[in-house]
Structures are given as C-alpha cells and as structure tokens.
Amino acid sequence: MSPRGPVSVLERHTFDTLIDVRSPAEYALDHIPGAINCPALDNEERHIVGTLYKQQGAFEARRVGGAMVAANIARHLRERFADQPASWRPLVYCWRGGMRSSSVVQWLRLVGWDAQQLAGGYKAWRRHAITLLETICPQLPLRVLCGPTGSAKTRILHALARQGAQVIDLEGCARHRGSVLGTLPGVTQPSQTAFETLLAQQVEGLDTSRPVYVEAESSRIGRLTVPMPLIRHLRASPCIEIQAGTSERLAFLLRDYAHLGDDRAALVQTLGTMRELHGQQVIDRWQAWAAEGALQPLFAELMALHYDPLYARSQSTHLYQWAQRQPVQAENLTDEGIARVAQDILVLP
C-alpha cells in the first residue's frame, strides 16, 4: 500500500483508474478528463439525502444515505470492479473530497486495492483548470488562422494537427462552428465548465517553446464564452490569413454544411433570427430558398451580404496584429488542397 494521504490533482496520472463517485447529473455537467462515473448516490438518491439533511438533520441523512451508498458500492464491486486485479490502483473523488469518496475508498481498501482519495475532489480539479488557463495561455506562441467563412479554417487546423503541429481546437471543444449556422446536427454543446475543462486539457500538454495554431474566434462560440486569458492573448497574437477564391469557398460550404438541407424547418427558423440585421425582404428570400433546399443561392448571398462584410469589419477591430498578417493562398479546398495549405503554413517564418 502507498501512503494514505490524499492525492493532489497533479498526481492523478499515476493511477490506473480515475473514479468519479458523484451523481450522474454532476458527472454529466463536468468531470475530470478520463474519469469513469461510479456514483455513490444516483440523482434521485442524492436529492432524497439532501432533503433529509435540510428537514431532519445530518444524522437522519447519514443513516438513510449510508444504506444507499453501501448498496451502490456493493453493486460496483459486483459489476464495474469485478475484474480488477489485486494490483489495481484507483483514485477516487467526489465534489470536495468528502464522505462519498472517503466511503468508497474505505471499501476498496478493505478488499485489498490500493485506493486513494483525491484531495479537494472535483473542486480541486476546477481550481487547477482555471489556474492552467490563466497561467499557461498568456505564454503560448499562438498563430491565429484567419479567413472568411468557407475558407476551411477548421479543416486546415485539423490538417496541421495531423502533420504534427500543436493546435487548440476551440470549436471542437465547444461542439459548435462559431457562426449563426454553426449548430452541429444532433450535438449538444457542453456546459461552460466542461468547455473550460476540455480547453485546460488541451493547454496542459502544450510545449510553450513551439508554435500553437488556433482559429480566430469571437469571445462566444454558440452559447459558450471563451476564457478571457485565452481570448485576450489570441487577439494580440500574429495572424495567418487563408486566401481562397469565392467559388472555392462556396463549393466548400455546400459540402461542409450540406446537413443544413436535412432539416429545412430548422434552417428557416435560424435565418429568421437575422431579420433585424438584413430586413424583411432579404430574410423572406433566404427562408424561401431554405424551405426549397436551394442551398447554393442561399449560401452565395449569405457570403456576400452577411459573412464577408462581417469578416471585413471584425478582423481589424479584434485582431491587433491584423495589419501584419501573413497570407497563404489556397488554390482549392479539397482534402489534398487543405493538406497543402497546412504544409505552407508550417514553413512560414
């Protein structure tokens, strides 16, 4: 057995399994990357115990909750932990390193496993994630990929990663494409805390002596807010502009956003939110095209009347090194063309 003292967040990688014993609802909201959920109390049980604590006091809450925790631990021993060897070393956490995780650790140790408790629980991880974003983000040698809508910035970012570059995928963490039509089909955005956890996980492994590529974004991606230490540093960092022809961009959008034609009613509704920006006549025309599934004329006008003017206004305002940007030409935006653009970016001085 290793020492019994609670384990710090920085030591979590030295264990075989990270176990989150909070309720499924707490786990779904956010959890430490890589943790599995083996709740000491499920959602309903946690509600019952909390109500008892408020109405009848700590003793009654512990009496009833203790029986529930014991039953759940027994089930985990029979099912989730049944095949673990004697040498298994799990690290267990709850909300703040309290009774739920200590109860599970005690039972796992009685079996003979070298179970340890995470000091401070999830709240310690949350403080660690915030500190990572506040301290590491300003040190990163960011290179900001810019380009009007349809210039395949996200795909180029992924191509850079495949070619060995360091990247921060803001839209991937946010599960959103960052524009008015950026909702991904069948995908729900994470909570704000889970978004920050995903960003902290990406930032934690970066080498600050090598360039880090990131896509230019506003401070909000869908309903999520990019942490201020990152957005401030992004705006002050050198820019690389992807330059692609209008026809190539339109062809790329028609391929990449083809799914919008699968739910025409939703597309019509989304376009309606832009009425104040473009007026009744323009929105009526766009909604008619959306209802017909006529994406080519719709996207062509969205580029000309909405996205390109917005891009022209926003870059010089929000990106402080925009005037010194380095241009990279994209002859085409096929998979092969995107890979070539990534290669060209990697050899920039």
Tab-separated table of C-alpha atoms in Angstrom:
chain	number	residue	atom	x	y	z
A	1	MET	CA	0.000	0.000	0.000
A	2	SER	CA	1.179	3.513	-0.788
A	3	PRO	CA	0.862	6.347	1.791
A	4	ARG	CA	-2.693	7.100	2.868
A	5	GLY	CA	-2.547	10.845	2.464
A	6	PRO	CA	-4.971	12.414	-0.055
A	7	VAL	CA	-3.558	12.762	-3.573
A	8	SER	CA	-3.132	16.063	-5.449
A	9	VAL	CA	-4.565	16.781	-8.903
A	10	LEU	CA	-1.064	16.744	-10.412
A	11	GLU	CA	-0.611	13.111	-9.308
A	12	ARG	CA	-3.788	11.813	-10.967
A	13	HIS	CA	-1.955	10.371	-13.977
A	14	THR	CA	-0.049	7.905	-11.791
A	15	PHE	CA	-3.196	5.837	-11.059
A	16	ASP	CA	-4.785	3.049	-13.079
A	17	THR	CA	-8.354	4.391	-12.951
A	18	LEU	CA	-9.899	7.728	-12.009
A	19	ILE	CA	-13.332	7.215	-10.433
A	20	ASP	CA	-15.934	9.967	-10.100
A	21	VAL	CA	-18.415	8.886	-7.403
A	22	ARG	CA	-20.685	11.915	-7.771
A	23	SER	CA	-24.187	11.538	-9.186
A	24	PRO	CA	-24.655	11.049	-12.943
A	25	ALA	CA	-26.056	14.593	-13.217
A	26	GLU	CA	-22.940	16.083	-11.609
A	27	TYR	CA	-20.707	13.948	-13.819
A	28	ALA	CA	-22.593	14.973	-16.974
A	29	LEU	CA	-22.185	18.663	-16.155
A	30	ASP	CA	-18.398	18.293	-15.973
A	31	HIS	CA	-15.789	15.820	-14.767
A	32	ILE	CA	-12.042	15.332	-14.725
A	33	PRO	CA	-10.892	14.071	-18.147
A	34	GLY	CA	-10.667	10.288	-18.259
A	35	ALA	CA	-12.788	9.682	-15.158
A	36	ILE	CA	-15.453	6.967	-15.110
A	37	ASN	CA	-18.701	7.501	-13.214
A	38	CYS	CA	-19.473	5.049	-10.423
A	39	PRO	CA	-21.913	7.023	-8.277
A	40	ALA	CA	-22.108	6.584	-4.540
A	41	LEU	CA	-25.605	8.100	-4.821
A	42	ASP	CA	-27.641	8.361	-8.018
A	43	ASN	CA	-29.545	11.525	-8.935
A	44	GLU	CA	-32.725	10.631	-7.033
A	45	GLU	CA	-30.860	9.304	-4.001
A	46	ARG	CA	-28.772	12.467	-3.781
A	47	HIS	CA	-31.969	14.523	-3.840
A	48	ILE	CA	-33.517	12.394	-1.083
A	49	VAL	CA	-30.448	12.680	1.157
A	50	GLY	CA	-30.206	16.431	0.583
A	51	THR	CA	-33.858	16.894	1.514
A	52	LEU	CA	-33.448	14.794	4.669
A	53	TYR	CA	-30.423	16.855	5.675
A	54	LYS	CA	-32.395	20.083	5.406
A	55	GLN	CA	-35.578	18.791	7.029
A	56	GLN	CA	-34.380	16.308	9.666
A	57	GLY	CA	-30.671	16.939	10.148
A	58	ALA	CA	-27.319	15.297	9.487
A	59	PHE	CA	-27.904	12.058	11.442
A	60	GLU	CA	-31.015	11.016	9.528
A	61	ALA	CA	-29.405	11.991	6.220
A	62	ARG	CA	-26.357	9.846	7.032
A	63	ARG	CA	-28.450	6.917	8.236
A	64	VAL	CA	-30.520	6.747	5.056
A	65	GLY	CA	-27.715	7.839	2.755
A	66	GLY	CA	-25.288	5.351	4.258
A	67	ALA	CA	-27.532	2.449	3.307
A	68	MET	CA	-27.843	3.790	-0.238
A	69	VAL	CA	-24.071	4.268	-0.560
A	70	ALA	CA	-23.418	0.745	0.766
A	71	ALA	CA	-25.840	-0.757	-1.764
A	72	ASN	CA	-24.239	1.169	-4.633
A	73	ILE	CA	-20.711	0.213	-3.592
A	74	ALA	CA	-21.791	-3.440	-3.428
A	75	ARG	CA	-23.175	-3.181	-6.962
A	76	HIS	CA	-19.963	-1.602	-8.258
A	77	LEU	CA	-17.927	-4.365	-6.593
A	78	ARG	CA	-20.042	-6.999	-8.313
A	79	GLU	CA	-20.095	-5.273	-11.703
A	80	ARG	CA	-17.694	-2.423	-12.593
A	81	PHE	CA	-14.799	-3.550	-10.378
A	82	ALA	CA	-15.275	-7.331	-10.557
A	83	ASP	CA	-12.402	-7.994	-12.962
A	84	GLN	CA	-9.791	-5.720	-11.422
A	85	PRO	CA	-6.558	-7.439	-10.282
A	86	ALA	CA	-5.141	-7.203	-6.779
A	87	SER	CA	-2.566	-4.690	-8.053
A	88	TRP	CA	-5.258	-2.203	-9.223
A	89	ARG	CA	-4.706	1.390	-8.020
A	90	PRO	CA	-7.837	3.564	-8.332
A	91	LEU	CA	-8.068	7.274	-7.475
A	92	VAL	CA	-11.500	8.322	-6.200
A	93	TYR	CA	-13.092	11.761	-5.998
A	94	CYS	CA	-16.433	13.393	-5.189
A	95	TRP	CA	-17.456	17.056	-5.023
A	96	ARG	CA	-14.940	18.306	-2.457
A	97	GLY	CA	-13.200	15.182	-1.166
A	98	GLY	CA	-15.789	14.370	1.467
A	99	MET	CA	-17.878	11.457	2.657
A	100	ARG	CA	-18.859	9.969	-0.680
A	101	SER	CA	-15.317	9.439	-1.912
A	102	SER	CA	-13.951	8.504	1.534
A	103	SER	CA	-16.654	5.807	1.899
A	104	VAL	CA	-15.802	4.269	-1.473
A	105	VAL	CA	-12.064	4.423	-0.769
A	106	GLN	CA	-12.546	2.663	2.576
A	107	TRP	CA	-14.420	-0.246	0.998
A	108	LEU	CA	-11.955	-0.592	-1.877
A	109	ARG	CA	-9.111	-0.728	0.629
A	110	LEU	CA	-10.936	-3.389	2.665
A	111	VAL	CA	-10.973	-5.528	-0.477
A	112	GLY	CA	-7.205	-5.050	-0.748
A	113	TRP	CA	-6.829	-2.496	-3.523
A	114	ASP	CA	-4.521	0.490	-3.114
A	115	ALA	CA	-7.328	3.049	-3.414
A	116	GLN	CA	-6.595	6.720	-2.781
A	117	GLN	CA	-8.734	9.837	-2.402
A	118	LEU	CA	-8.254	12.992	-4.469
A	119	ALA	CA	-7.639	15.902	-2.114
A	120	GLY	CA	-10.323	18.543	-2.568
A	121	GLY	CA	-12.313	16.426	-5.039
A	122	TYR	CA	-13.744	17.919	-8.221
A	123	LYS	CA	-13.400	21.431	-6.792
A	124	ALA	CA	-9.616	20.954	-6.669
A	125	TRP	CA	-9.674	19.987	-10.364
A	126	ARG	CA	-11.775	23.051	-11.151
A	127	ARG	CA	-9.266	25.348	-9.437
A	128	HIS	CA	-6.455	23.574	-11.296
A	129	ALA	CA	-8.184	24.029	-14.677
A	130	ILE	CA	-8.792	27.731	-14.108
A	131	THR	CA	-5.175	28.220	-12.996
A	132	LEU	CA	-3.912	26.413	-16.094
A	133	LEU	CA	-5.900	28.697	-18.389
A	134	GLU	CA	-4.827	31.816	-16.505
A	135	THR	CA	-1.123	30.989	-16.356
A	136	ILE	CA	-0.324	28.988	-19.498
A	137	CYS	CA	-2.492	30.726	-22.130
A	138	PRO	CA	-0.551	34.042	-21.997
A	139	GLN	CA	2.708	32.098	-22.526
A	140	LEU	CA	1.603	30.276	-25.681
A	141	PRO	CA	3.220	31.318	-29.008
A	142	LEU	CA	-0.138	31.425	-30.800
A	143	ARG	CA	-0.554	31.626	-34.569
A	144	VAL	CA	-4.105	32.686	-35.406
A	145	LEU	CA	-5.735	31.233	-38.528
A	146	CYS	CA	-7.994	33.802	-40.184
A	147	GLY	CA	-10.086	33.780	-43.317
A	148	PRO	CA	-13.667	34.494	-44.375
A	149	THR	CA	-16.393	31.912	-43.885
A	150	GLY	CA	-15.853	28.952	-46.188
A	151	SER	CA	-12.060	29.139	-46.215
A	152	ALA	CA	-11.849	25.796	-44.355
A	153	LYS	CA	-10.019	27.160	-41.294
A	154	THR	CA	-11.152	24.337	-39.012
A	155	ARG	CA	-10.215	21.663	-41.549
A	156	ILE	CA	-6.816	23.311	-42.008
A	157	LEU	CA	-6.354	23.333	-38.234
A	158	HIS	CA	-7.057	19.586	-38.178
A	159	ALA	CA	-4.621	19.071	-41.062
A	160	LEU	CA	-1.960	20.948	-39.099
A	161	ALA	CA	-2.537	18.603	-36.148
A	162	ARG	CA	-2.191	15.554	-38.419
A	163	GLN	CA	1.119	16.945	-39.640
A	164	GLY	CA	2.472	17.184	-36.088
A	165	ALA	CA	1.653	20.783	-35.208
A	166	GLN	CA	0.273	21.867	-31.845
A	167	VAL	CA	-3.296	23.157	-32.047
A	168	ILE	CA	-6.111	24.374	-29.820
A	169	ASP	CA	-9.441	23.365	-31.341
A	170	LEU	CA	-11.872	25.862	-29.830
A	171	GLU	CA	-14.816	24.809	-31.991
A	172	GLY	CA	-14.139	21.145	-31.287
A	173	CYS	CA	-14.196	21.786	-27.539
A	174	ALA	CA	-17.344	23.908	-27.900
A	175	ARG	CA	-19.028	21.442	-30.280
A	176	HIS	CA	-20.149	24.362	-32.411
A	177	ARG	CA	-18.870	26.051	-35.578
A	178	GLY	CA	-18.992	29.514	-34.131
A	179	SER	CA	-21.445	31.150	-36.548
A	180	VAL	CA	-25.182	31.711	-36.697
A	181	LEU	CA	-25.486	28.429	-38.645
A	182	GLY	CA	-22.854	26.699	-36.519
A	183	THR	CA	-25.018	24.262	-34.556
A	184	LEU	CA	-23.887	20.686	-35.239
A	185	PRO	CA	-26.643	18.183	-36.074
A	186	GLY	CA	-27.586	16.034	-33.103
A	187	VAL	CA	-24.833	17.548	-30.932
A	188	THR	CA	-25.431	19.456	-27.701
A	189	GLN	CA	-22.862	21.966	-26.544
A	190	PRO	CA	-21.144	21.134	-23.248
A	191	SER	CA	-21.615	23.185	-20.107
A	192	GLN	CA	-19.367	26.209	-19.663
A	193	THR	CA	-17.323	24.353	-17.029
A	194	ALA	CA	-16.959	21.276	-19.255
A	195	PHE	CA	-15.838	23.521	-22.135
A	196	GLU	CA	-13.173	25.020	-19.891
A	197	THR	CA	-12.125	21.545	-18.750
A	198	LEU	CA	-11.629	20.466	-22.376
A	199	LEU	CA	-9.585	23.602	-23.074
A	200	ALA	CA	-7.485	23.091	-19.943
A	201	GLN	CA	-6.826	19.503	-21.039
A	202	GLN	CA	-5.557	20.718	-24.422
A	203	VAL	CA	-3.483	23.541	-22.923
A	204	GLU	CA	-1.927	21.353	-20.222
A	205	GLY	CA	0.019	19.252	-22.713
A	206	LEU	CA	1.362	22.061	-24.924
A	207	ASP	CA	5.041	22.869	-25.353
A	208	THR	CA	5.369	26.640	-24.919
A	209	SER	CA	8.587	26.667	-26.985
A	210	ARG	CA	6.741	25.590	-30.167
A	211	PRO	CA	4.025	27.422	-32.165
A	212	VAL	CA	0.411	26.707	-31.279
A	213	TYR	CA	-2.186	27.169	-34.018
A	214	VAL	CA	-5.697	28.345	-33.199
A	215	GLU	CA	-8.630	29.549	-35.260
A	216	ALA	CA	-9.747	33.173	-34.943
A	217	GLU	CA	-12.944	33.243	-32.909
A	218	SER	CA	-15.148	35.791	-31.216
A	219	SER	CA	-15.435	35.693	-27.440
A	220	ARG	CA	-18.530	33.489	-27.761
A	221	ILE	CA	-18.910	30.183	-29.606
A	222	GLY	CA	-22.589	29.345	-29.650
A	223	ARG	CA	-23.730	29.844	-26.049
A	224	LEU	CA	-20.236	29.363	-24.581
A	225	THR	CA	-17.700	32.021	-23.613
A	226	VAL	CA	-14.017	31.623	-24.442
A	227	PRO	CA	-11.971	32.198	-21.243
A	228	MET	CA	-10.624	35.746	-21.141
A	229	PRO	CA	-6.921	34.837	-20.703
A	230	LEU	CA	-7.111	32.894	-23.974
A	231	ILE	CA	-9.212	35.350	-25.992
A	232	ARG	CA	-7.036	38.305	-24.914
A	233	HIS	CA	-3.854	36.516	-25.961
A	234	LEU	CA	-5.432	35.286	-29.207
A	235	ARG	CA	-6.332	38.839	-30.185
A	236	ALA	CA	-2.774	40.042	-29.569
A	237	SER	CA	-1.070	37.215	-31.494
A	238	PRO	CA	0.295	37.029	-35.076
A	239	CYS	CA	-2.255	36.239	-37.789
A	240	ILE	CA	-2.198	33.963	-40.827
A	241	GLU	CA	-4.885	34.659	-43.438
A	242	ILE	CA	-6.198	31.820	-45.621
A	243	GLN	CA	-6.996	33.316	-49.019
A	244	ALA	CA	-9.356	31.295	-51.220
A	245	GLY	CA	-11.485	32.242	-54.192
A	246	THR	CA	-15.196	32.898	-53.759
A	247	SER	CA	-16.191	29.943	-55.935
A	248	GLU	CA	-13.925	27.587	-53.970
A	249	ARG	CA	-15.350	28.830	-50.689
A	250	LEU	CA	-18.917	28.391	-51.888
A	251	ALA	CA	-18.193	24.855	-53.078
A	252	PHE	CA	-16.620	24.050	-49.701
A	253	LEU	CA	-19.623	25.436	-47.794
A	254	LEU	CA	-22.026	23.400	-49.903
A	255	ARG	CA	-20.078	20.260	-48.986
A	256	ASP	CA	-19.422	21.093	-45.345
A	257	TYR	CA	-22.881	22.430	-44.493
A	258	ALA	CA	-24.921	20.038	-46.639
A	259	HIS	CA	-26.588	18.732	-43.465
A	260	LEU	CA	-28.500	22.025	-43.153
A	261	GLY	CA	-30.692	20.866	-46.006
A	262	ASP	CA	-31.780	17.844	-43.957
A	263	ASP	CA	-33.851	19.969	-41.556
A	264	ARG	CA	-35.242	22.773	-43.655
A	265	ALA	CA	-37.678	23.954	-40.984
A	266	ALA	CA	-34.846	24.468	-38.504
A	267	LEU	CA	-32.830	26.361	-41.121
A	268	VAL	CA	-35.807	28.612	-41.856
A	269	GLN	CA	-36.189	29.325	-38.154
A	270	THR	CA	-32.490	30.131	-37.691
A	271	LEU	CA	-32.480	32.522	-40.631
A	272	GLY	CA	-35.421	34.314	-39.021
A	273	THR	CA	-33.175	35.391	-36.141
A	274	MET	CA	-31.232	37.573	-38.608
A	275	ARG	CA	-34.237	39.696	-39.576
A	276	GLU	CA	-33.081	42.814	-37.716
A	277	LEU	CA	-29.708	42.687	-39.466
A	278	HIS	CA	-30.938	42.223	-43.044
A	279	GLY	CA	-34.587	43.248	-43.195
A	280	GLN	CA	-37.804	41.504	-44.067
A	281	GLN	CA	-37.311	41.260	-47.834
A	282	VAL	CA	-33.881	39.633	-47.685
A	283	ILE	CA	-34.859	37.188	-44.945
A	284	ASP	CA	-38.038	36.211	-46.784
A	285	ARG	CA	-35.925	35.374	-49.841
A	286	TRP	CA	-33.434	33.366	-47.776
A	287	GLN	CA	-36.176	31.495	-45.952
A	288	ALA	CA	-37.861	30.627	-49.256
A	289	TRP	CA	-34.594	29.142	-50.546
A	290	ALA	CA	-34.130	27.271	-47.277
A	291	ALA	CA	-37.633	25.811	-47.478
A	292	GLU	CA	-36.887	24.606	-51.016
A	293	GLY	CA	-33.483	23.192	-50.069
A	294	ALA	CA	-31.824	25.611	-52.504
A	295	LEU	CA	-28.555	25.937	-50.608
A	296	GLN	CA	-26.390	27.267	-53.428
A	297	PRO	CA	-28.114	30.655	-53.893
A	298	LEU	CA	-28.688	30.864	-50.139
A	299	PHE	CA	-25.026	30.356	-49.248
A	300	ALA	CA	-23.878	32.656	-52.056
A	301	GLU	CA	-25.949	35.531	-50.635
A	302	LEU	CA	-25.059	34.702	-47.031
A	303	MET	CA	-21.402	35.033	-48.006
A	304	ALA	CA	-21.892	38.257	-49.956
A	305	LEU	CA	-24.329	40.038	-47.652
A	306	HIS	CA	-23.591	38.663	-44.186
A	307	TYR	CA	-20.368	36.737	-43.599
A	308	ASP	CA	-17.899	38.632	-45.795
A	309	PRO	CA	-18.907	42.131	-44.608
A	310	LEU	CA	-18.825	40.896	-41.010
A	311	TYR	CA	-15.356	39.431	-41.557
A	312	ALA	CA	-14.059	42.651	-43.122
A	313	ARG	CA	-15.285	44.681	-40.129
A	314	SER	CA	-14.256	42.369	-37.335
A	315	GLN	CA	-10.688	41.336	-38.151
A	316	SER	CA	-9.038	44.743	-37.961
A	317	THR	CA	-11.089	45.593	-34.867
A	318	HIS	CA	-10.435	42.463	-32.803
A	319	LEU	CA	-7.060	41.195	-34.061
A	320	TYR	CA	-4.353	43.647	-33.089
A	321	GLN	CA	-1.717	42.262	-35.497
A	322	TRP	CA	-4.105	42.056	-38.442
A	323	ALA	CA	-2.153	44.626	-40.483
A	324	GLN	CA	0.949	42.398	-40.284
A	325	ARG	CA	-0.859	39.172	-41.235
A	326	GLN	CA	0.856	36.568	-43.385
A	327	PRO	CA	-1.232	35.457	-46.399
A	328	VAL	CA	-1.413	31.825	-47.516
A	329	GLN	CA	-3.068	31.018	-50.834
A	330	ALA	CA	-5.464	28.082	-51.125
A	331	GLU	CA	-5.755	27.003	-54.736
A	332	ASN	CA	-8.603	24.692	-53.823
A	333	LEU	CA	-10.276	23.400	-50.661
A	334	THR	CA	-10.345	19.693	-51.405
A	335	ASP	CA	-8.716	17.371	-48.879
A	336	GLU	CA	-5.492	17.499	-50.868
A	337	GLY	CA	-5.639	21.276	-51.177
A	338	ILE	CA	-6.224	21.679	-47.430
A	339	ALA	CA	-3.218	19.454	-46.677
A	340	ARG	CA	-1.062	21.634	-48.967
A	341	VAL	CA	-2.225	24.797	-47.195
A	342	ALA	CA	-1.243	23.251	-43.857
A	343	GLN	CA	2.204	22.435	-45.262
A	344	ASP	CA	2.604	26.006	-46.475
A	345	ILE	CA	1.663	27.355	-43.042
A	346	LEU	CA	4.227	25.163	-41.297
A	347	VAL	CA	7.111	26.631	-43.312
A	348	LEU	CA	6.178	30.267	-42.653
A	349	PRO	CA	8.896	32.206	-40.812
